[in-house]
Amino acid sequence: MSETIIRDVKARLVYNSRGEETIEVDVIVGRSLGRAAAPAGKSKGGKEVFYYPEGGVEEAVKIVNDNLSRILKGVDASNIVNVEDALRRYDESIDCRKIGGNTVFAISLATSIAASKEIGIPLYKYLKITDDFKLPLPLGNVIGGGKHAGRGAPDWQELLSIPLEAPNIKLAVKANFKVHEYTGKLLDKHLGGFTLGKGDEGAYAPTTTTEKGLEILREAVDKVSDELGFKIGLGVDVAASSLWDPREKMYVYSTEGRKLTREQQIERVLEYVDRFNLCYVEDPLEEDDFDGFSEIVESLKEKAIVCGDDLIATNPAILREAIKKKSITGLIIKPNQVGFLTRAIEAAEISRRENIVPVVSHRSGEPPEGYLTHLAVAWGGKILKAGIVGGERVAKINELLRIGEEIGFEKIARL
Ligand code: PGA
């Protein structure tokens, strides 16, 4: 019997960083234990697979312990394809409705962790699609709003910092922490007092507009850039599907108390890219507006990466469509949007081939682990979107430093 045979699989209910129920799975491969829990989104795209079967997390746990465990015992985990094929045979639906995408994700990740331990290699090597390992640039959420914060916060979901020209990963990581810290001080100064309250991803959630937030973040980024001596970029995740009212066909800005038409929304995005010198724009329009995305890509040329999250939902077939229409220049890869790691890998492979910037991303509700960073390095992610502060975010950032120790701190991805 090969040493990478799955010997046991067991699931349980635990909680994510937002305090929501989630599934955690233990897999024993040979003599090694792999344990992984699934994340969850709040600004969840309509194209994502089902997270759980009807009956929720409890039902998913029961399915694993009563059925999947038996099916998986004896499967050779030396290749994740074997494991996922066994799961596919049990749930043949494309949207994982019978067992849930989060169940698939937790099983696949736990198996990969156990197998990599048993073989004696790091997880990023076990799941690799390239041998040219690079450390992705950390894209950090500094000021947040939208669905990740309460009433009165910026309408755009995330105002982000990215240490574009950091010479090594140590300084890259430090830059985001400094930007976060300094932004707290500036918010207090410019808003006449601030509680330092934070949203779901650890970003400050002030009662202010997107525009004011961007002004403050621009100031913080410029100051830290000067201090550290390299360029730090500013980005946004508009999460525009959360603003979109499909009945009215308008983008609703509740903090600003106004509504924008599609054309006004495009104008607003282009204006802010210019005014605040944004280098990264995620989901500027609602999740079905491929043509609108193409218009923005065309207008911005190389000025900023136009990244698709809800537009694609890590789905390889939709990704091919978006590439054909020239709707994006960057792709968010959130493995639990498709459940199967092999599908996320396919999306990563396509984006690398087609010169689309792969951005491996956390969710707003995360387990407090650092495995996502291994997936980013394994899949050639040029950017790791994992937040800045909060234990579940720092776990991923610290993993960048540990992997840096192995492959070299200066082996950093360039856009
Ligand atoms: P989510 O968004 O709420 O869908 O996880 C998180 C993000 O895009 O950073």
PDB file of C-alpha atoms in Angstrom, residues 39 105 109 123-124 127 129-130 134-140 158 160 162 201 280 282 305 307-309 314 330-337 341 344-349 351-352 356-363 366 370-387 393 396-397 400 413 415:
ATOM      1  CA  PRO A  39     -14.121  30.366   4.408  1.00  0.00           C
ATOM      2  CA  PHE A 105     -12.902  22.678  -0.481  1.00  0.00           C
ATOM      3  CA  LEU A 109      -7.362  21.179   1.238  1.00  0.00           C
ATOM      4  CA  LEU A 123       1.955  22.538   0.635  1.00  0.00           C
ATOM      5  CA  TYR A 124       2.891  25.049  -2.097  1.00  0.00           C
ATOM      6  CA  LEU A 127      -0.115  21.857  -5.302  1.00  0.00           C
ATOM      7  CA  ILE A 129       1.537  24.473 -11.302  1.00  0.00           C
ATOM      8  CA  THR A 130       4.932  26.166 -11.738  1.00  0.00           C
ATOM      9  CA  LYS A 134       7.445  33.790  -6.497  1.00  0.00           C
ATOM     10  CA  LEU A 135       6.060  35.582  -3.465  1.00  0.00           C
ATOM     11  CA  PRO A 136       2.847  37.389  -4.407  1.00  0.00           C
ATOM     12  CA  LEU A 137       2.475  41.082  -3.587  1.00  0.00           C
ATOM     13  CA  PRO A 138       0.223  41.491  -0.550  1.00  0.00           C
ATOM     14  CA  LEU A 139      -2.884  43.525  -1.365  1.00  0.00           C
ATOM     15  CA  GLY A 140      -4.251  44.820   1.923  1.00  0.00           C
ATOM     16  CA  GLU A 158     -12.489  48.091   0.082  1.00  0.00           C
ATOM     17  CA  LEU A 160      -6.522  48.863  -0.605  1.00  0.00           C
ATOM     18  CA  ILE A 162      -0.210  47.292  -2.471  1.00  0.00           C
ATOM     19  CA  GLU A 201     -11.774  42.008   7.151  1.00  0.00           C
ATOM     20  CA  TYR A 280      -6.089  48.173  -9.163  1.00  0.00           C
ATOM     21  CA  GLU A 282     -11.931  45.123  -8.695  1.00  0.00           C
ATOM     22  CA  ILE A 305      -5.596  46.299 -13.427  1.00  0.00           C
ATOM     23  CA  CYS A 307      -9.997  42.578 -11.838  1.00  0.00           C
ATOM     24  CA  GLY A 308     -13.032  40.293 -12.009  1.00  0.00           C
ATOM     25  CA  ASP A 309     -14.388  38.672  -8.844  1.00  0.00           C
ATOM     26  CA  THR A 314     -13.284  31.559 -10.365  1.00  0.00           C
ATOM     27  CA  GLY A 330      -6.896  40.504 -13.505  1.00  0.00           C
ATOM     28  CA  LEU A 331      -8.699  37.522 -11.999  1.00  0.00           C
ATOM     29  CA  ILE A 332      -9.734  36.940  -8.398  1.00  0.00           C
ATOM     30  CA  ILE A 333      -9.199  33.295  -7.464  1.00  0.00           C
ATOM     31  CA  LYS A 334     -11.286  32.265  -4.445  1.00  0.00           C
ATOM     32  CA  PRO A 335     -11.209  28.448  -4.430  1.00  0.00           C
ATOM     33  CA  ASN A 336     -14.434  28.013  -2.476  1.00  0.00           C
ATOM     34  CA  GLN A 337     -16.356  29.887  -5.195  1.00  0.00           C
ATOM     35  CA  LEU A 341      -9.216  22.952  -6.083  1.00  0.00           C
ATOM     36  CA  ALA A 344      -9.383  26.869  -9.249  1.00  0.00           C
ATOM     37  CA  ILE A 345      -6.108  25.481 -10.619  1.00  0.00           C
ATOM     38  CA  GLU A 346      -7.585  25.460 -14.127  1.00  0.00           C
ATOM     39  CA  ALA A 347      -8.607  29.117 -13.706  1.00  0.00           C
ATOM     40  CA  ALA A 348      -5.097  29.967 -12.488  1.00  0.00           C
ATOM     41  CA  GLU A 349      -3.529  28.149 -15.451  1.00  0.00           C
ATOM     42  CA  SER A 351      -5.025  33.352 -16.461  1.00  0.00           C
ATOM     43  CA  ARG A 352      -1.257  32.735 -16.485  1.00  0.00           C
ATOM     44  CA  ILE A 356      -4.338  37.935 -16.831  1.00  0.00           C
ATOM     45  CA  VAL A 357      -2.958  38.832 -13.379  1.00  0.00           C
ATOM     46  CA  PRO A 358      -3.893  36.024 -10.943  1.00  0.00           C
ATOM     47  CA  VAL A 359      -5.027  37.413  -7.569  1.00  0.00           C
ATOM     48  CA  VAL A 360      -5.476  34.674  -4.965  1.00  0.00           C
ATOM     49  CA  SER A 361      -7.941  35.952  -2.407  1.00  0.00           C
ATOM     50  CA  HIS A 362      -9.344  35.390   1.071  1.00  0.00           C
ATOM     51  CA  ARG A 363     -13.034  35.743   1.922  1.00  0.00           C
ATOM     52  CA  GLU A 366     -11.966  33.185   7.182  1.00  0.00           C
ATOM     53  CA  GLY A 370      -2.287  30.572   6.584  1.00  0.00           C
ATOM     54  CA  TYR A 371      -2.832  27.907   3.902  1.00  0.00           C
ATOM     55  CA  LEU A 372      -4.184  30.376   1.346  1.00  0.00           C
ATOM     56  CA  THR A 373      -0.670  31.773   0.968  1.00  0.00           C
ATOM     57  CA  HIS A 374       0.576  28.346  -0.132  1.00  0.00           C
ATOM     58  CA  LEU A 375      -2.148  28.187  -2.780  1.00  0.00           C
ATOM     59  CA  ALA A 376      -1.093  31.630  -4.046  1.00  0.00           C
ATOM     60  CA  VAL A 377       2.581  30.625  -4.337  1.00  0.00           C
ATOM     61  CA  ALA A 378       1.702  27.212  -5.839  1.00  0.00           C
ATOM     62  CA  TRP A 379      -0.536  28.720  -8.514  1.00  0.00           C
ATOM     63  CA  GLY A 380       1.708  31.604  -9.587  1.00  0.00           C
ATOM     64  CA  GLY A 381      -0.489  34.248  -7.939  1.00  0.00           C
ATOM     65  CA  LYS A 382       1.041  37.667  -8.555  1.00  0.00           C
ATOM     66  CA  ILE A 383      -1.082  39.196  -5.829  1.00  0.00           C
ATOM     67  CA  LEU A 384      -2.261  37.767  -2.502  1.00  0.00           C
ATOM     68  CA  LYS A 385      -5.384  39.541  -1.287  1.00  0.00           C
ATOM     69  CA  ALA A 386      -5.478  38.634   2.384  1.00  0.00           C
ATOM     70  CA  GLY A 387      -6.140  41.795   4.377  1.00  0.00           C
ATOM     71  CA  ARG A 393      -5.440  37.847   8.048  1.00  0.00           C
ATOM     72  CA  LYS A 396      -1.658  34.484   5.829  1.00  0.00           C
ATOM     73  CA  ILE A 397       0.754  37.415   5.826  1.00  0.00           C
ATOM     74  CA  LEU A 400       4.569  34.885   3.227  1.00  0.00           C
ATOM     75  CA  ALA A 413       6.242  38.805  -8.102  1.00  0.00           C
ATOM     76  CA  LEU A 415       3.041  43.096 -12.164  1.00  0.00           C
TER      77      LEU A 415
END
